[in-house]
Amino acid sequence: MAQEEGRLDYLEIEGGRPLSGQVCIQGSKNAALPILSAAILHGGRSVLHHCPRIRDVEEMVKILKELGCRTGWEGETLWVDASSLDSFVISKKHAEKMRCSITLLGSLLGRLGQACISYPGGCVIGERPIDLHLEGLRQLGVSFRSGEEQLEARCKKLIGTRVTLGFPSVGATENLILAAVLARGNTWILGAAQEPEILELCGFLTAMGAKISGAGSPTIRITGVEKLHDAEYTIASDRIVAGTYLMAAAACGGEAVLLKAPVKHIQGMFPVLRQMGVELFREPGVLVVRGPERCRSVPQIHTAPYPGFPTDMQSPLMAALCRAQGVSRLTETIFEARFKIVEELRAMGAQIQVEEHTAVITGTTELAGCCVKARELRGGAALCIAAASAQGVTRICGCEYIFRGYENIIRDLKKLGIVIKYHQPGIEGLGVPS
Ligand code: UD1
């Protein structure tokens, strides 16, 4: 299967053991990416601590370099010097690798008044339009010329106004905030996304000297400032990575200790986990999770914008429910093509029926290891969970998707007591991807 993709690497997991161990949660991918976009708003230096060293961040760094910025890593700290930024063009080869490249539209417009970008890529989880981004930016005074592959954006001066989003899109909210920071006057974003990553972006922008109120609520006000200054910021831990390991505990049983867990950002998932029979104990700076031998089903759950159950957690939850006692119904309301792992889970013995946007999962006592393929980031992580809870050995190809968002899932799962190896062609054993 891996050969189809021209890649021969795969993860091998020997399942069937309860979790036992502790892991430190990496910095948040979905916070780091827009924060890196924000770094170019100021012709100076930004220092980002606890920045995850994942493929998507490396891609973003390549884009920043393409724009003329200098960057460097010192351990978990990434610095960006945008004083030498001298381009507003983001090439196709970079933009198409990552959805979040679109947020550079707002920051390039704020800094240079123009941007030229290829349409963004990202995981294939359904239609991912950018109409809300463009309509909002138009209201701030931006005009667009769209070619077949590229979008050109221009503005004389961004002027603050009231923008109402018809859906609380995370990316559109970020783009509008980034464009409004250096705009003239006040901008109100009504119907804004409330995800913790919006708070993170605004926290960094505020550290740079931006004036923002209401972040984390549906109404955000940005008062434009003349200029920003150098800033240093510590990125919050990744709530989806933490959630993935919580679901691993639900699926495999045993006990795991999560260090640097972003408890405030994940406590919305706790009622679902408790319903599944998972126990959670909070100690200062630590979250302890204890999973049952076989978890209980979740009769009805749907994904929703924050503070609802995150769409990024839907596949990890589905993987954990495959062995639950009883029937679960899981409805996806954000991205329509997010049931790509159903086929792979079925190959492992899961009983899942898909009825439009709802997956009906009838828990089975045992999953069996086999060869499966990751087709997108969170689905890939979910396959690791299923593999860890299955009897026998599972080989997962399509690892490149998983590495987009998990700094070192091999190291982390090993620390949690899971038997996992990474095979690369020509390399005996098991490396850890750099
Ligand atoms: C971000 C996250 C992603 C998460 C998602 C929802 C990053 C890099 N990615 O993605 O991990 O799954 O939020 O929490 O932060 N939509 C439109 N028009 C638009 C924009 C969006 O119709 O202009 C629709 C989308 O098709 C989708 C929904 O809105 O159905 C959610 O999209 P959005 O919140 O924008 O997600 P992203 O920012 O792409």
XYZ file of C-alpha atoms and ligand atoms in Angstrom:
473
model
C 0.000 0.000 0.000
C 2.769 2.400 0.912
C 4.311 1.713 -2.482
C 1.269 3.267 -4.190
C 2.285 6.608 -2.717
C 5.933 6.150 -3.623
C 6.804 6.057 0.071
C 7.851 2.957 1.863
C 7.929 4.080 5.473
C 5.411 2.816 7.982
C 4.671 2.605 11.674
C 4.366 -0.784 13.289
C 2.372 -1.097 16.487
C 2.024 -4.240 18.556
C -1.254 -3.701 20.364
C -3.198 -5.099 23.250
C -1.349 -3.583 26.222
C -2.767 -1.076 28.695
C -1.073 2.341 28.806
C 1.533 2.997 31.453
C 3.796 6.015 31.492
C 4.003 9.764 31.193
C 4.346 12.186 28.344
C 4.887 15.914 27.963
C 2.446 17.658 25.606
C 4.011 19.581 22.707
C 3.142 23.149 21.714
C -0.050 23.703 19.748
C 0.101 23.379 15.971
C -3.017 25.403 15.336
C -1.745 28.208 17.577
C 1.825 28.204 16.237
C 0.865 28.510 12.559
C -1.183 31.749 12.715
C 1.314 33.144 15.254
C 4.037 32.613 12.642
C 1.860 34.527 10.171
C 1.540 37.298 12.742
C 5.320 37.509 13.156
C 5.663 39.194 9.744
C 3.395 42.100 10.728
C 6.360 43.665 12.492
C 9.705 44.430 10.875
C 11.598 43.004 13.824
C 12.124 39.937 15.949
C 9.651 37.482 17.474
C 10.709 34.741 19.849
C 8.340 31.794 20.237
C 8.881 29.338 23.061
C 7.328 25.837 23.204
C 6.939 25.894 19.425
C 6.162 22.415 18.063
C 8.805 21.098 15.666
C 6.348 19.509 13.273
C 6.207 19.302 9.481
C 3.562 22.037 9.159
C 5.688 24.470 11.194
C 8.732 23.576 9.062
C 6.627 24.326 5.965
C 5.561 27.675 7.402
C 9.196 28.491 8.159
C 10.036 27.763 4.503
C 7.343 30.231 3.433
C 8.649 32.910 5.810
C 12.135 32.421 4.364
C 10.697 32.661 0.851
C 9.259 36.036 1.879
C 12.723 37.188 2.993
C 12.548 36.547 6.771
C 15.359 34.999 8.765
C 14.497 32.250 11.251
C 16.272 29.889 13.607
C 15.640 27.186 16.224
C 17.179 27.070 19.671
C 15.804 23.917 21.268
C 12.020 24.343 21.490
C 12.290 28.056 20.711
C 11.811 29.421 17.209
C 12.830 32.997 16.412
C 11.718 34.955 13.373
C 13.303 38.168 12.175
C 10.969 39.810 9.654
C 13.012 43.005 9.202
C 14.315 41.754 5.852
C 10.873 40.749 4.467
C 10.992 41.763 0.807
C 8.370 39.715 -1.035
C 4.590 39.371 -1.019
C 4.454 36.267 -3.215
C 3.836 32.791 -1.782
C 4.573 30.117 -4.346
C 2.304 27.206 -5.165
C 4.770 24.574 -3.954
C 4.526 25.968 -0.433
C 0.924 27.203 -0.246
C -0.585 23.945 -1.443
C 1.098 21.958 1.310
C -0.726 23.710 4.093
C -4.149 25.219 4.711
C -2.839 27.750 7.204
C -0.743 29.516 4.535
C -3.948 31.457 3.798
C -3.557 33.420 7.057
C -0.495 35.096 5.519
C -2.976 36.991 3.352
C -4.088 39.114 6.313
C -0.579 39.742 7.619
C 0.972 40.530 4.195
C -1.845 43.002 3.548
C -1.263 44.567 6.957
C 2.500 44.853 6.460
C 2.845 45.530 2.712
C -0.654 46.271 1.406
C -0.448 43.455 -1.103
C -0.243 39.677 -1.315
C -0.099 37.059 -4.017
C -0.843 33.517 -2.941
C -1.695 30.174 -4.494
C -4.845 28.559 -3.205
C -4.109 26.757 0.075
C -3.851 23.018 0.560
C -4.043 21.018 3.775
C -5.631 17.742 4.742
C -8.330 16.494 2.413
C -11.256 16.400 4.816
C -13.902 17.990 2.620
C -14.601 21.305 0.908
C -12.426 23.986 2.416
C -13.572 27.250 0.818
C -12.123 30.680 1.683
C -15.154 32.806 0.811
C -15.569 34.068 4.399
C -11.909 35.145 4.514
C -12.225 37.062 1.235
C -15.595 38.666 1.980
C -14.370 39.929 5.368
C -11.125 41.306 3.927
C -13.091 43.029 1.137
C -15.034 44.882 3.820
C -11.719 46.134 5.247
C -10.889 47.630 1.836
C -9.071 44.811 0.032
C -9.613 44.138 -3.669
C -8.907 40.756 -5.224
C -7.983 39.447 -8.643
C -8.262 35.720 -8.886
C -6.490 33.687 -11.497
C -6.812 29.967 -12.014
C -4.111 29.140 -9.505
C -3.287 32.403 -7.783
C -5.051 35.043 -5.837
C -3.798 38.624 -5.873
C -4.878 40.957 -3.093
C -4.259 44.673 -2.776
C -5.338 47.570 -0.597
C -4.383 51.249 -0.291
C -5.027 51.389 3.420
C -6.971 48.906 5.502
C -9.882 50.663 7.198
C -11.542 49.199 10.291
C -15.209 48.264 10.035
C -17.821 45.771 11.336
C -17.553 42.317 9.789
C -20.132 39.632 10.499
C -19.124 36.033 9.872
C -21.974 33.733 8.818
C -20.073 30.801 10.376
C -17.423 31.069 13.131
C -14.557 30.027 10.840
C -11.261 29.752 12.702
C -9.122 30.672 9.689
C -11.340 33.594 8.600
C -11.348 35.012 12.146
C -7.534 34.767 12.218
C -7.144 36.417 8.817
C -9.399 39.314 9.807
C -7.608 39.849 13.112
C -4.235 39.849 11.324
C -5.450 42.381 8.755
C -7.115 44.626 11.351
C -4.175 45.017 13.751
C -2.500 47.735 11.658
C -5.716 49.045 10.018
C -7.028 52.569 10.611
C -9.661 52.734 13.382
C -11.708 49.989 14.999
C -12.655 46.623 13.527
C -15.383 44.489 15.084
C -15.605 40.829 14.161
C -19.093 39.576 14.964
C -19.756 35.823 14.994
C -16.018 35.206 15.533
C -14.554 31.772 16.252
C -13.944 31.214 19.986
C -11.320 28.469 19.743
C -8.377 28.688 22.197
C -6.093 29.224 19.181
C -7.779 32.615 18.622
C -6.873 33.552 22.196
C -3.321 32.410 21.555
C -3.000 34.501 18.392
C -4.411 37.542 20.183
C -2.110 36.899 23.166
C 0.924 37.045 20.883
C -0.363 40.085 18.968
C -1.031 41.877 22.261
C 2.550 41.086 23.326
C 3.605 42.795 20.058
C 1.610 45.911 20.999
C -1.738 45.238 19.270
C -4.967 46.429 20.911
C -7.526 43.624 20.988
C -10.483 42.933 23.276
C -13.069 40.153 23.363
C -10.844 37.334 22.049
C -12.431 34.023 22.997
C -15.936 35.519 22.729
C -18.092 35.864 19.590
C -17.338 39.606 19.354
C -13.751 40.748 18.952
C -12.712 44.397 18.759
C -9.374 45.382 17.277
C -8.204 48.986 17.524
C -5.608 49.597 14.842
C -2.155 50.736 15.964
C 0.572 52.523 13.966
C 3.252 49.914 14.575
C 4.153 46.813 16.561
C 7.316 45.877 18.427
C 9.547 42.857 19.139
C 7.848 40.211 21.271
C 8.461 36.967 23.085
C 5.661 34.444 23.655
C 5.167 30.919 25.007
C 2.769 28.850 22.891
C 0.120 26.840 24.796
C 0.165 23.047 24.722
C -1.682 21.292 21.930
C -5.207 20.390 23.008
C -5.687 17.913 20.145
C -2.434 16.071 20.897
C -3.465 15.904 24.581
C -6.936 14.728 23.503
C -5.379 12.028 21.301
C -3.512 10.558 24.287
C -6.660 10.750 26.445
C -8.498 8.742 23.779
C -5.597 6.261 23.710
C -6.216 5.691 27.436
C -9.940 5.220 26.766
C -9.151 2.687 24.020
C -6.347 0.721 25.717
C -7.067 1.116 29.426
C -4.217 1.612 31.885
C -2.908 4.869 33.270
C -1.151 7.814 31.633
C 0.251 11.005 33.080
C 0.097 14.066 30.820
C 2.574 16.796 31.730
C 1.911 20.359 30.520
C -1.653 19.308 29.608
C -3.764 22.310 28.513
C -6.506 21.390 30.992
C -8.566 24.544 30.461
C -8.725 23.910 26.719
C -9.622 20.222 26.928
C -12.043 20.093 29.842
C -14.945 20.247 27.370
C -13.988 16.655 26.430
C -14.054 15.431 30.037
C -17.816 14.658 30.214
C -17.489 12.473 27.097
C -14.474 10.665 28.548
C -16.253 10.141 31.889
C -19.277 8.784 30.005
C -16.848 6.259 28.477
C -15.726 5.221 31.947
C -12.432 7.105 31.925
C -11.233 8.598 35.215
C -9.399 11.923 35.263
C -7.399 13.392 38.135
C -5.967 16.898 38.096
C -2.839 17.747 39.987
C -0.858 20.985 39.579
C 0.618 21.000 36.055
C -0.390 17.376 35.533
C -3.391 15.441 34.282
C -3.676 11.779 35.185
C -5.974 9.617 33.085
C -7.088 6.070 33.858
C -8.923 4.061 31.227
C -11.147 1.006 31.832
C -10.368 -2.393 30.364
C -13.201 -1.881 27.899
C -14.817 1.563 27.675
C -18.534 2.350 27.452
C -20.216 3.682 24.302
C -21.317 7.289 23.724
C -24.929 6.984 22.531
C -24.991 10.366 20.756
C -22.379 13.020 20.092
C -21.773 15.634 17.411
C -18.817 17.850 16.577
C -19.290 21.613 16.875
C -17.300 24.856 16.976
C -15.587 25.525 20.330
C -16.636 24.965 23.105
C -18.351 22.010 21.432
C -16.645 18.676 20.773
C -13.769 19.395 18.324
C -13.930 18.034 14.786
C -10.201 17.281 15.106
C -11.044 14.812 17.901
C -13.733 12.990 15.957
C -11.473 10.291 14.455
C -9.526 9.613 17.700
C -12.892 9.242 19.487
C -14.183 6.913 16.772
C -11.083 4.729 17.129
C -11.621 4.492 20.900
C -15.315 3.621 20.486
C -14.638 0.639 18.205
C -14.168 -1.610 21.254
C -16.751 0.093 23.482
C -19.611 -1.754 25.148
C -22.734 -0.730 23.233
C -23.596 1.415 20.235
C -22.271 4.938 19.637
C -23.528 7.539 17.151
C -20.982 10.135 16.076
C -22.137 13.024 13.853
C -19.665 15.253 11.992
C -21.003 18.754 11.419
C -17.884 20.741 10.377
C -16.111 18.867 7.550
C -18.118 16.479 5.392
C -15.279 14.138 4.339
C -13.969 13.312 7.767
C -14.923 9.637 7.890
C -11.979 8.512 5.786
C -10.722 6.088 8.413
C -13.938 4.066 8.578
C -12.725 1.715 5.864
C -9.404 1.162 7.644
C -11.067 0.566 11.014
C -13.436 -1.924 9.383
C -10.390 -3.780 8.023
C -9.319 -4.144 11.662
C -12.686 -5.664 12.554
C -14.622 -2.557 13.638
C -18.367 -2.497 13.002
C -19.186 0.956 11.633
C -22.080 2.055 9.414
C -22.098 5.537 7.925
C -25.480 7.218 7.504
C -24.845 10.585 5.819
C -22.868 12.593 8.375
C -23.300 10.080 11.192
C -21.141 7.065 11.950
C -22.880 4.320 13.924
C -20.278 2.286 15.795
C -21.252 -1.038 17.327
C -18.549 -1.900 19.814
C -16.758 -5.172 19.287
C -14.727 -7.076 21.893
C -11.602 -7.211 19.783
C -9.872 -5.409 16.928
C -7.222 -7.292 14.969
C -3.992 -5.788 13.666
C -3.525 -5.518 9.876
C -2.099 -3.118 7.241
C -3.886 0.235 7.125
C -3.279 3.601 5.567
C -3.472 7.097 7.040
C -5.100 9.558 4.640
C -5.066 12.680 6.781
C -3.516 13.955 10.012
C -6.058 13.218 12.759
C -7.280 10.050 11.051
C -3.666 8.856 11.088
C -3.351 9.487 14.815
C -6.668 7.660 15.302
C -5.269 4.618 13.502
C -2.394 4.587 16.008
C -4.993 4.476 18.808
C -6.916 1.640 17.139
C -3.648 -0.247 16.545
C -2.584 0.143 20.180
C -5.923 -1.319 21.337
C -5.943 -4.161 18.773
C -4.605 -7.681 19.171
C -1.508 -8.357 17.090
C 0.551 -6.132 14.845
C -0.746 -3.203 12.759
C 1.261 -1.488 10.050
C 0.265 2.082 9.295
C 1.503 3.736 6.133
C 0.871 7.348 5.141
C 2.930 8.401 8.201
C 3.764 11.739 6.557
C 0.258 12.952 7.431
C 0.754 12.150 11.104
C 4.142 13.917 11.214
C 2.421 17.120 10.011
C 0.958 17.649 13.460
C 2.646 15.312 15.965
C 6.201 16.299 16.870
C 7.263 12.766 17.683
C 4.336 10.401 18.078
C 6.740 7.455 18.176
C 8.602 8.840 21.203
C 5.330 9.839 22.885
C 3.550 6.512 22.390
C 6.643 4.607 23.531
C 6.651 6.709 26.690
C 3.042 5.683 27.222
C 4.048 2.021 27.090
C 2.938 1.308 23.514
C 5.169 -0.963 21.464
C 5.811 1.048 18.300
C 8.528 1.102 15.650
C 9.126 3.334 12.673
C 10.430 1.604 9.576
C 12.148 3.501 6.809
C 13.402 1.750 3.707
C 17.079 1.033 3.853
C 17.254 1.775 7.567
C 17.240 -1.143 9.933
C 14.849 -0.587 12.813
C 13.481 2.429 13.864
C 14.135 5.821 13.638
C 12.468 8.822 14.759
C 11.639 11.257 12.016
C 13.541 14.499 12.317
C -9.086 25.178 11.638
C -8.037 24.208 12.099
C -8.513 22.782 11.886
C -9.856 22.572 12.564
C -10.847 23.648 12.118
C -12.183 23.583 12.847
C -5.909 25.344 11.726
C -4.646 25.373 10.931
N -6.825 24.419 11.336
O -9.251 24.972 10.245
O -7.558 21.907 12.457
O -10.344 21.306 12.161
O -10.292 24.954 12.341
O -12.006 23.718 14.213
O -6.092 26.086 12.668
N -15.775 27.566 5.813
C -16.452 28.195 4.785
N -15.899 29.308 4.226
C -14.715 29.830 4.658
C -14.034 29.176 5.707
C -14.585 28.040 6.273
O -17.519 27.749 4.375
O -14.277 30.845 4.108
C -16.333 26.323 6.427
C -15.461 25.088 6.127
O -15.777 24.518 4.890
C -15.799 24.185 7.281
C -16.041 25.167 8.430
O -16.292 26.436 7.833
O -16.999 23.498 7.030
C -14.877 25.255 9.425
O -13.757 25.805 8.816
P -12.725 26.697 9.604
O -13.180 26.952 10.999
O -12.379 27.853 8.740
O -11.493 25.725 9.700
P -10.008 26.031 9.343
O -9.637 27.400 9.797
O -9.752 25.624 7.928
